[in-house]
PDB file of C-alpha atoms in Angstrom:
ATOM      1  CA  MET A  13      -0.093  -0.145  -0.137  1.00 50.00           C
ATOM      2  CA  PRO A  14       1.201   3.138  -0.729  1.00 64.00           C
ATOM      3  CA  ALA A  15       2.107   6.504   1.661  1.00 74.00           C
ATOM      4  CA  THR A  16      -1.140   8.465   2.117  1.00 81.00           C
ATOM      5  CA  ILE A  17      -1.097  12.479   1.398  1.00 84.00           C
ATOM      6  CA  VAL A  18      -3.199  14.519   3.882  1.00 88.00           C
ATOM      7  CA  GLN A  19      -4.414  18.023   3.897  1.00 91.00           C
ATOM      8  CA  GLY A  20      -4.731  20.022   6.777  1.00 92.00           C
ATOM      9  CA  GLU A  21      -6.319  23.182   7.651  1.00 94.00           C
ATOM     10  CA  TRP A  22      -6.555  25.455  10.871  1.00 95.00           C
ATOM     11  CA  TYR A  23      -6.739  29.010  12.064  1.00 96.00           C
ATOM     12  CA  SER A  24      -2.599  29.539  13.752  1.00 96.00           C
ATOM     13  CA  GLU A  25      -2.323  32.043  16.515  1.00 95.00           C
ATOM     14  CA  ALA A  26       0.863  32.338  15.176  1.00 95.00           C
ATOM     15  CA  LEU A  27       0.353  34.047  12.186  1.00 95.00           C
ATOM     16  CA  GLY A  28      -3.137  35.386  12.600  1.00 94.00           C
ATOM     17  CA  ARG A  29      -5.210  33.740   9.775  1.00 93.00           C
ATOM     18  CA  PRO A  30      -6.333  30.142   8.227  1.00 94.00           C
ATOM     19  CA  THR A  31      -3.110  28.341   7.409  1.00 93.00           C
ATOM     20  CA  GLN A  32      -3.029  24.792   5.572  1.00 92.00           C
ATOM     21  CA  ILE A  33      -0.365  21.681   5.792  1.00 93.00           C
ATOM     22  CA  SER A  34       0.055  19.061   3.531  1.00 92.00           C
ATOM     23  CA  GLY A  35       0.907  16.186   4.755  1.00 92.00           C
ATOM     24  CA  LEU A  36       2.623  12.097   3.422  1.00 89.00           C
ATOM     25  CA  LEU A  37       2.128   9.617   6.295  1.00 87.00           C
ATOM     26  CA  PRO A  38       3.404   5.969   6.395  1.00 82.00           C
ATOM     27  CA  ALA A  39       0.510   3.510   4.708  1.00 72.00           C
ATOM     28  CA  ASN A  40       1.306   1.423   8.317  1.00 69.00           C
ATOM     29  CA  LEU A  41      -0.575   4.417   9.682  1.00 71.00           C
ATOM     30  CA  SER A  42      -3.749   4.403   8.047  1.00 62.00           C
ATOM     31  CA  ASN A  43      -3.645   0.803   7.242  1.00 61.00           C
ATOM     32  CA  GLY A  44      -3.578  -0.101  10.662  1.00 61.00           C
ATOM     33  CA  ARG A  45      -0.207  -2.424  10.933  1.00 61.00           C
ATOM     34  CA  LEU A  46       1.649   1.045  12.954  1.00 64.00           C
ATOM     35  CA  GLN A  47       3.031  -0.786  16.275  1.00 64.00           C
ATOM     36  CA  PRO A  48       1.290   0.243  19.145  1.00 69.00           C
ATOM     37  CA  GLY A  49       3.555   2.268  20.847  1.00 71.00           C
ATOM     38  CA  ARG A  50       5.576   3.199  17.797  1.00 79.00           C
ATOM     39  CA  LYS A  51       6.369   6.791  17.259  1.00 90.00           C
ATOM     40  CA  LEU A  52       7.192   8.537  13.642  1.00 91.00           C
ATOM     41  CA  LYS A  53      10.306  10.136  12.466  1.00 94.00           C
ATOM     42  CA  THR A  54       9.170  13.579  10.937  1.00 96.00           C
ATOM     43  CA  ILE A  55      10.387  15.254   8.363  1.00 96.00           C
ATOM     44  CA  TYR A  56       9.069  19.482   8.034  1.00 97.00           C
ATOM     45  CA  LEU A  57       9.369  19.901   4.461  1.00 94.00           C
ATOM     46  CA  LEU A  58       9.635  24.475   3.721  1.00 94.00           C
ATOM     47  CA  PRO A  59       9.075  24.919   0.157  1.00 89.00           C
ATOM     48  CA  GLY A  60      10.097  28.315  -1.780  1.00 83.00           C
ATOM     49  CA  ALA A  61       8.195  31.598  -2.675  1.00 74.00           C
ATOM     50  CA  LEU A  62       5.978  30.054  -5.188  1.00 67.00           C
ATOM     51  CA  SER A  63       3.739  26.318  -5.080  1.00 65.00           C
ATOM     52  CA  HIS A  64       1.270  25.050  -3.465  1.00 66.00           C
ATOM     53  CA  SER A  65       1.876  23.083   0.187  1.00 71.00           C
ATOM     54  CA  GLU A  66      -0.143  19.756  -1.520  1.00 68.00           C
ATOM     55  CA  ALA A  67       2.333  20.357  -4.681  1.00 69.00           C
ATOM     56  CA  VAL A  68       5.475  20.233  -3.760  1.00 75.00           C
ATOM     57  CA  LEU A  69       4.457  16.439  -2.449  1.00 75.00           C
ATOM     58  CA  THR A  70       2.464  15.421  -5.360  1.00 72.00           C
ATOM     59  CA  GLU A  71       4.640  17.527  -8.456  1.00 71.00           C
ATOM     60  CA  MET A  72       8.426  15.821  -6.490  1.00 71.00           C
ATOM     61  CA  ASN A  73       5.950  12.835  -6.263  1.00 69.00           C
ATOM     62  CA  LEU A  74       7.576  11.634  -2.497  1.00 73.00           C
ATOM     63  CA  ALA A  75       5.575   8.628  -2.591  1.00 67.00           C
ATOM     64  CA  SER A  76       7.693   7.179  -5.052  1.00 68.00           C
ATOM     65  CA  TYR A  77      10.613   7.711  -3.022  1.00 64.00           C
ATOM     66  CA  PHE A  78       9.038   5.160  -0.554  1.00 61.00           C
ATOM     67  CA  GLU A  79       8.861   2.388  -3.317  1.00 59.00           C
ATOM     68  CA  GLY A  80       9.982  -0.796  -1.677  1.00 52.00           C
ATOM     69  CA  VAL A  81      10.901   1.342   1.544  1.00 52.00           C
ATOM     70  CA  ASP A  82       9.953   0.670   5.063  1.00 51.00           C
ATOM     71  CA  LEU A  83       7.977   4.069   5.821  1.00 50.00           C
ATOM     72  CA  ALA A  84       7.275   2.891   9.355  1.00 50.00           C
ATOM     73  CA  ASP A  85       9.014   4.728  11.249  1.00 77.00           C
ATOM     74  CA  ALA A  86       8.974   8.996   8.954  1.00 87.00           C
ATOM     75  CA  ALA A  87       6.294  11.559   8.018  1.00 91.00           C
ATOM     76  CA  ILE A  88       6.405  14.162   5.987  1.00 93.00           C
ATOM     77  CA  PHE A  89       5.126  17.188   6.373  1.00 95.00           C
ATOM     78  CA  CYS A  90       4.748  20.226   3.940  1.00 93.00           C
ATOM     79  CA  VAL A  91       3.896  24.215   4.511  1.00 93.00           C
ATOM     80  CA  THR A  92       1.746  26.309   2.930  1.00 85.00           C
ATOM     81  CA  PRO A  93       5.529  28.348   0.781  1.00 74.00           C
ATOM     82  CA  THR A  94       5.539  31.918   1.833  1.00 81.00           C
ATOM     83  CA  PHE A  95       8.005  34.800   1.551  1.00 85.00           C
ATOM     84  CA  SER A  96       8.874  35.052   5.167  1.00 91.00           C
ATOM     85  CA  TYR A  97      11.859  33.189   5.012  1.00 94.00           C
ATOM     86  CA  TYR A  98      10.042  31.600   8.128  1.00 95.00           C
ATOM     87  CA  VAL A  99      11.108  34.174  10.552  1.00 96.00           C
ATOM     88  CA  ASP A 100       8.954  35.895  13.018  1.00 95.00           C
ATOM     89  CA  TYR A 101       8.004  39.903  11.651  1.00 94.00           C
ATOM     90  CA  GLN A 102       8.843  43.055  12.825  1.00 89.00           C
ATOM     91  CA  LYS A 103       7.041  46.318  13.388  1.00 81.00           C
ATOM     92  CA  GLU A 104       3.049  46.569  13.441  1.00 83.00           C
ATOM     93  CA  TYR A 105       3.472  42.791  12.256  1.00 81.00           C
ATOM     94  CA  ARG A 106       5.170  41.960  14.866  1.00 81.00           C
ATOM     95  CA  TYR A 107       0.943  40.755  15.491  1.00 85.00           C
ATOM     96  CA  ALA A 108       0.783  38.333  13.520  1.00 89.00           C
ATOM     97  CA  HIS A 109       3.406  36.609  10.757  1.00 92.00           C
ATOM     98  CA  GLN A 110       5.390  35.178  13.823  1.00 95.00           C
ATOM     99  CA  TYR A 111       6.739  31.951  11.009  1.00 95.00           C
ATOM    100  CA  PHE A 112       9.346  31.188  13.525  1.00 97.00           C
ATOM    101  CA  THR A 113       7.362  30.635  16.244  1.00 97.00           C
ATOM    102  CA  PHE A 114       4.833  29.037  14.250  1.00 97.00           C
ATOM    103  CA  MET A 115       7.631  26.300  12.860  1.00 97.00           C
ATOM    104  CA  THR A 116       8.797  25.835  15.710  1.00 98.00           C
ATOM    105  CA  ARG A 117       5.638  25.553  18.332  1.00 97.00           C
ATOM    106  CA  GLU A 118       2.525  25.724  16.557  1.00 98.00           C
ATOM    107  CA  LEU A 119       3.312  23.191  14.155  1.00 97.00           C
ATOM    108  CA  ILE A 120       5.255  21.427  16.248  1.00 98.00           C
ATOM    109  CA  GLU A 121       2.504  21.073  18.844  1.00 97.00           C
ATOM    110  CA  GLN A 122      -0.218  20.470  16.245  1.00 96.00           C
ATOM    111  CA  THR A 123       1.313  17.798  14.102  1.00 97.00           C
ATOM    112  CA  ARG A 124       1.615  15.628  17.275  1.00 97.00           C
ATOM    113  CA  THR A 125      -1.457  16.469  18.632  1.00 96.00           C
ATOM    114  CA  LEU A 126      -2.428  14.817  15.302  1.00 93.00           C
ATOM    115  CA  PHE A 127      -0.566  12.222  14.672  1.00 92.00           C
ATOM    116  CA  PRO A 128       1.613   9.855  16.679  1.00 92.00           C
ATOM    117  CA  LEU A 129       5.029  11.541  16.075  1.00 95.00           C
ATOM    118  CA  SER A 130       8.586  11.612  18.020  1.00 96.00           C
ATOM    119  CA  ASP A 131       8.811  14.155  20.127  1.00 97.00           C
ATOM    120  CA  LYS A 132      12.972  13.780  20.456  1.00 97.00           C
ATOM    121  CA  ARG A 133      14.578  15.866  18.331  1.00 97.00           C
ATOM    122  CA  GLU A 134      16.814  13.294  16.915  1.00 96.00           C
ATOM    123  CA  ASP A 135      13.643  11.834  15.617  1.00 96.00           C
ATOM    124  CA  THR A 136      13.409  15.532  13.849  1.00 98.00           C
ATOM    125  CA  ALA A 137      14.360  17.341  10.847  1.00 98.00           C
ATOM    126  CA  ILE A 138      13.217  19.885   9.224  1.00 98.00           C
ATOM    127  CA  TYR A 139      14.733  21.028   5.456  1.00 96.00           C
ATOM    128  CA  GLY A 140      13.796  23.569   2.636  1.00 94.00           C
ATOM    129  CA  CYS A 141      14.469  25.102  -0.325  1.00 92.00           C
ATOM    130  CA  SER A 142      15.765  28.214  -1.780  1.00 93.00           C
ATOM    131  CA  VAL A 143      13.442  30.722   0.253  1.00 92.00           C
ATOM    132  CA  GLY A 144      12.608  27.312   2.604  1.00 93.00           C
ATOM    133  CA  GLY A 145      16.405  26.706   2.971  1.00 96.00           C
ATOM    134  CA  TYR A 146      17.286  29.801   4.801  1.00 97.00           C
ATOM    135  CA  GLY A 147      14.298  29.033   6.596  1.00 96.00           C
ATOM    136  CA  ALA A 148      15.208  25.408   7.468  1.00 97.00           C
ATOM    137  CA  TYR A 149      18.356  26.612   8.427  1.00 98.00           C
ATOM    138  CA  TYR A 150      16.992  29.509  10.704  1.00 98.00           C
ATOM    139  CA  CYS A 151      14.589  27.628  12.364  1.00 98.00           C
ATOM    140  CA  GLY A 152      16.806  24.381  13.133  1.00 98.00           C
ATOM    141  CA  LEU A 153      20.401  26.512  14.510  1.00 98.00           C
ATOM    142  CA  ASN A 154      18.025  28.787  16.712  1.00 98.00           C
ATOM    143  CA  ARG A 155      15.989  25.780  18.423  1.00 98.00           C
ATOM    144  CA  PRO A 156      18.203  22.808  18.002  1.00 98.00           C
ATOM    145  CA  ASP A 157      16.525  21.374  21.011  1.00 97.00           C
ATOM    146  CA  VAL A 158      13.918  20.672  18.235  1.00 98.00           C
ATOM    147  CA  TYR A 159      15.516  19.478  14.894  1.00 98.00           C
ATOM    148  CA  GLY A 160      18.227  17.511  15.805  1.00 98.00           C
ATOM    149  CA  HIS A 161      18.570  17.341  12.008  1.00 98.00           C
ATOM    150  CA  VAL A 162      18.509  20.729   9.238  1.00 98.00           C
ATOM    151  CA  GLY A 163      18.657  20.621   5.904  1.00 98.00           C
ATOM    152  CA  ALA A 164      18.500  23.105   2.351  1.00 97.00           C
ATOM    153  CA  GLN A 165      18.732  22.666  -1.210  1.00 94.00           C
ATOM    154  CA  SER A 166      19.661  26.222  -3.619  1.00 94.00           C
ATOM    155  CA  GLY A 167      18.757  27.808   0.214  1.00 94.00           C
ATOM    156  CA  MET A 168      19.258  31.801   1.069  1.00 95.00           C
ATOM    157  CA  LEU A 169      21.595  30.413   3.188  1.00 97.00           C
ATOM    158  CA  ASP A 170      23.407  34.751   2.907  1.00 97.00           C
ATOM    159  CA  MET A 171      21.230  36.820   4.347  1.00 96.00           C
ATOM    160  CA  LYS A 172      23.655  39.626   4.362  1.00 96.00           C
ATOM    161  CA  TRP A 173      24.432  38.967   0.496  1.00 96.00           C
ATOM    162  CA  ALA A 174      20.906  38.846   0.167  1.00 95.00           C
ATOM    163  CA  ILE A 175      20.109  42.400   1.559  1.00 96.00           C
ATOM    164  CA  GLU A 176      22.871  43.942  -0.505  1.00 95.00           C
ATOM    165  CA  ALA A 177      22.239  42.399  -3.949  1.00 93.00           C
ATOM    166  CA  ARG A 178      18.736  42.209  -3.366  1.00 91.00           C
ATOM    167  CA  PRO A 179      17.082  46.202  -2.604  1.00 92.00           C
ATOM    168  CA  PHE A 180      14.009  45.413  -4.786  1.00 92.00           C
ATOM    169  CA  MET A 181      13.550  43.664  -1.793  1.00 90.00           C
ATOM    170  CA  THR A 182      14.224  46.398   0.759  1.00 94.00           C
ATOM    171  CA  ILE A 183      10.482  47.781   2.269  1.00 92.00           C
ATOM    172  CA  LYS A 184       9.936  43.370   2.539  1.00 89.00           C
ATOM    173  CA  HIS A 185      13.117  42.713   4.058  1.00 93.00           C
ATOM    174  CA  GLN A 186      13.258  45.907   7.091  1.00 94.00           C
ATOM    175  CA  ARG A 187       9.339  43.955   7.877  1.00 92.00           C
ATOM    176  CA  GLN A 188      11.401  40.682   7.922  1.00 93.00           C
ATOM    177  CA  PHE A 189      14.674  42.276   9.797  1.00 94.00           C
ATOM    178  CA  GLY A 190      14.699  45.652  11.312  1.00 92.00           C
ATOM    179  CA  ASP A 191      14.770  49.222   9.762  1.00 93.00           C
ATOM    180  CA  ASN A 192      18.746  48.988   9.721  1.00 94.00           C
ATOM    181  CA  LEU A 193      18.988  45.652   8.470  1.00 95.00           C
ATOM    182  CA  ASP A 194      22.497  44.897   9.969  1.00 96.00           C
ATOM    183  CA  ILE A 195      21.793  41.659  11.122  1.00 97.00           C
ATOM    184  CA  SER A 196      25.109  40.838  11.893  1.00 96.00           C
ATOM    185  CA  GLY A 197      25.317  38.591  15.212  1.00 97.00           C
ATOM    186  CA  LYS A 198      22.436  38.459  15.666  1.00 97.00           C
ATOM    187  CA  SER A 199      19.555  35.025  14.619  1.00 97.00           C
ATOM    188  CA  TYR A 200      19.771  35.949  11.420  1.00 97.00           C
ATOM    189  CA  ASP A 201      22.495  35.688  10.157  1.00 98.00           C
ATOM    190  CA  LEU A 202      23.010  32.127  10.189  1.00 98.00           C
ATOM    191  CA  PHE A 203      27.131  32.486   9.928  1.00 98.00           C
ATOM    192  CA  HIS A 204      27.506  33.478  13.831  1.00 98.00           C
ATOM    193  CA  VAL A 205      24.802  30.975  14.318  1.00 98.00           C
ATOM    194  CA  ALA A 206      26.578  28.055  13.766  1.00 98.00           C
ATOM    195  CA  ALA A 207      29.622  29.681  14.896  1.00 98.00           C
ATOM    196  CA  GLU A 208      27.823  29.545  18.752  1.00 98.00           C
ATOM    197  CA  LEU A 209      27.040  26.224  18.055  1.00 98.00           C
ATOM    198  CA  ASP A 210      31.000  24.876  16.913  1.00 98.00           C
ATOM    199  CA  ARG A 211      31.662  26.780  19.869  1.00 98.00           C
ATOM    200  CA  GLU A 212      29.174  25.381  22.278  1.00 98.00           C
ATOM    201  CA  ALA A 213      29.623  22.356  20.866  1.00 98.00           C
ATOM    202  CA  SER A 214      33.328  22.201  21.438  1.00 97.00           C
ATOM    203  CA  GLU A 215      32.289  22.919  25.394  1.00 97.00           C
ATOM    204  CA  GLY A 216      30.513  19.598  24.936  1.00 96.00           C
ATOM    205  CA  ARG A 217      26.406  20.202  24.425  1.00 95.00           C
ATOM    206  CA  LYS A 218      24.510  17.460  22.813  1.00 93.00           C
ATOM    207  CA  GLU A 219      22.062  19.427  21.469  1.00 95.00           C
ATOM    208  CA  ILE A 220      23.919  20.284  18.127  1.00 97.00           C
ATOM    209  CA  PRO A 221      22.156  19.609  14.812  1.00 98.00           C
ATOM    210  CA  ARG A 222      23.126  17.605  12.262  1.00 98.00           C
ATOM    211  CA  LEU A 223      23.595  20.124   8.783  1.00 98.00           C
ATOM    212  CA  PHE A 224      22.797  19.197   5.129  1.00 98.00           C
ATOM    213  CA  GLN A 225      24.035  21.469   1.874  1.00 98.00           C
ATOM    214  CA  SER A 226      22.737  21.126  -2.273  1.00 96.00           C
ATOM    215  CA  TRP A 227      22.853  23.310  -4.627  1.00 96.00           C
ATOM    216  CA  GLY A 228      23.285  22.792  -8.268  1.00 94.00           C
ATOM    217  CA  GLU A 229      25.767  23.543 -10.141  1.00 94.00           C
ATOM    218  CA  GLU A 230      24.061  25.950 -12.565  1.00 94.00           C
ATOM    219  CA  ASP A 231      22.452  27.331  -8.980  1.00 93.00           C
ATOM    220  CA  TYR A 232      21.544  31.360  -9.787  1.00 92.00           C
ATOM    221  CA  LEU A 233      22.150  31.242  -5.635  1.00 94.00           C
ATOM    222  CA  ALA A 234      24.888  29.305  -5.933  1.00 95.00           C
ATOM    223  CA  VAL A 235      27.370  32.874  -4.234  1.00 96.00           C
ATOM    224  CA  PRO A 236      25.217  32.290  -0.433  1.00 97.00           C
ATOM    225  CA  ASN A 237      25.872  28.583  -0.969  1.00 97.00           C
ATOM    226  CA  GLU A 238      29.149  28.596  -1.561  1.00 98.00           C
ATOM    227  CA  ASN A 239      30.001  30.804   1.562  1.00 98.00           C
ATOM    228  CA  MET A 240      27.791  28.992   3.609  1.00 98.00           C
ATOM    229  CA  HIS A 241      29.853  26.162   2.324  1.00 98.00           C
ATOM    230  CA  ALA A 242      33.185  27.667   3.048  1.00 98.00           C
ATOM    231  CA  HIS A 243      32.240  29.046   6.818  1.00 98.00           C
ATOM    232  CA  LEU A 244      30.577  25.696   7.445  1.00 98.00           C
ATOM    233  CA  LYS A 245      34.050  23.398   6.053  1.00 98.00           C
ATOM    234  CA  SER A 246      36.434  26.533   8.587  1.00 98.00           C
ATOM    235  CA  LEU A 247      34.042  25.042  11.318  1.00 98.00           C
ATOM    236  CA  LYS A 248      35.701  22.013  13.194  1.00 96.00           C
ATOM    237  CA  ASN A 249      32.950  20.336  15.717  1.00 98.00           C
ATOM    238  CA  LEU A 250      29.895  20.148  13.338  1.00 98.00           C
ATOM    239  CA  ASP A 251      28.455  17.442  11.603  1.00 98.00           C
ATOM    240  CA  TYR A 252      27.888  18.735   8.288  1.00 98.00           C
ATOM    241  CA  THR A 253      27.478  16.751   5.115  1.00 97.00           C
ATOM    242  CA  TYR A 254      27.377  18.370   1.110  1.00 97.00           C
ATOM    243  CA  LYS A 255      26.409  17.867  -2.511  1.00 96.00           C
ATOM    244  CA  VAL A 256      26.707  20.050  -5.548  1.00 95.00           C
ATOM    245  CA  ILE A 257      24.178  18.434  -8.411  1.00 93.00           C
ATOM    246  CA  PRO A 258      24.047  18.729 -11.555  1.00 93.00           C
ATOM    247  CA  GLY A 259      20.865  21.647 -12.390  1.00 91.00           C
ATOM    248  CA  PRO A 260      20.275  24.677 -11.926  1.00 88.00           C
ATOM    249  CA  HIS A 261      18.220  26.312  -8.873  1.00 88.00           C
ATOM    250  CA  GLY A 262      15.138  23.784  -6.901  1.00 82.00           C
ATOM    251  CA  TRP A 263      15.031  20.511  -6.054  1.00 79.00           C
ATOM    252  CA  GLY A 264      17.528  19.623  -8.126  1.00 78.00           C
ATOM    253  CA  ILE A 265      16.962  16.729 -11.795  1.00 78.00           C
ATOM    254  CA  HIS A 266      14.677  14.133 -10.904  1.00 74.00           C
ATOM    255  CA  ASN A 267      14.267  15.614  -7.530  1.00 81.00           C
ATOM    256  CA  GLU A 268      18.235  14.833  -6.650  1.00 86.00           C
ATOM    257  CA  GLY A 269      18.387  17.086  -4.153  1.00 87.00           C
ATOM    258  CA  VAL A 270      15.718  16.042  -1.314  1.00 88.00           C
ATOM    259  CA  ASN A 271      15.979  12.172  -2.118  1.00 87.00           C
ATOM    260  CA  LEU A 272      19.670  13.123  -1.557  1.00 92.00           C
ATOM    261  CA  PHE A 273      18.717  14.164   1.708  1.00 93.00           C
ATOM    262  CA  LEU A 274      15.598  11.784   2.687  1.00 91.00           C
ATOM    263  CA  ASP A 275      18.739   9.095   2.183  1.00 90.00           C
ATOM    264  CA  TRP A 276      20.765  10.702   4.984  1.00 94.00           C
ATOM    265  CA  PHE A 277      17.837  11.455   7.548  1.00 94.00           C
ATOM    266  CA  LEU A 278      16.607   8.169   6.795  1.00 88.00           C
ATOM    267  CA  ALA A 279      19.698   6.306   6.676  1.00 83.00           C
ATOM    268  CA  ASP A 280      18.456   3.473   8.798  1.00 59.00           C
ATOM    269  CA  GLN A 281      15.589   2.302   6.406  1.00 54.00           C
ATOM    270  CA  LYS A 282      17.336   3.261   2.833  1.00 51.00           C
ATOM    271  CA  LYS A 283      20.507   3.165   2.184  1.00 46.00           C
ATOM    272  CA  GLY A 284      21.533   5.995   0.283  1.00 42.00           C
ATOM    273  CA  ASP A 285      24.945   6.220  -1.470  1.00 43.00           C
ATOM    274  CA  GLU A 286      26.923   7.170   1.466  1.00 47.00           C
ATOM    275  CA  GLU A 287      30.568   7.383  -0.666  1.00 46.00           C
ATOM    276  CA  SER A 288      28.860   9.463  -3.336  1.00 45.00           C
ATOM    277  CA  TRP A 289      28.507  12.561  -0.283  1.00 47.00           C
ATOM    278  CA  GLN A 290      31.477  15.259   0.483  1.00 58.00           C
ATOM    279  CA  ARG A 291      32.036  16.306   3.859  1.00 60.00           C
TER     280      ARG A 291
END
């Protein structure tokens, strides 16, 4: 029996509006064969700006990834895409548009209430593409107590670069990052947060997420990805895996990027070509 796609909608207190999610659930859950007390690993999927949560799951045909694979231990939830970078908005927008709060608290609580999901950080992953790639790293690096695995495909991972290179986005960036757009040393600065986690790892902190990054050889966001890659490679105490794949910006040709991430996260369920991954 194939995996099942479900859809849900509720009024989000964090976002101040109705929101939708789509989920890919294992067949064992719908046919009653899930072992009593068994908890599912969870992947929270953050798309880029232009798509729909159900379309992301169906267009990528993620269910086909699990053909012949026991998906008894994993569920995938895709959120409604936005151009929010998945941060909590500032100024007058702070009374809604709280995307970080949504991703790190409300969504977690809702899905774990509705489905038998593990509450362990080591069983919880966040992964995104483009704008969603920044969101995945932002949420995952700033809440390592929630997310034990963090991944991005073609992510906008260098926000300083984005602010400087995209002046046409200034008004929106100010709503997200503040009027002066100086993110240095703040939670929005992924380079700073990663360095802090590396320092904490060297001091023995256990709640440090594993990191995955991939991008296309012809990706128009190659520069911010290469910048982040160089930074993460320079750090000595983080578990970091990367892959440069053929093709332009996006999930990868034939969804290679997301499939690599799933192989990496679900390595105990589906053996990927680990020797092709680079650390």
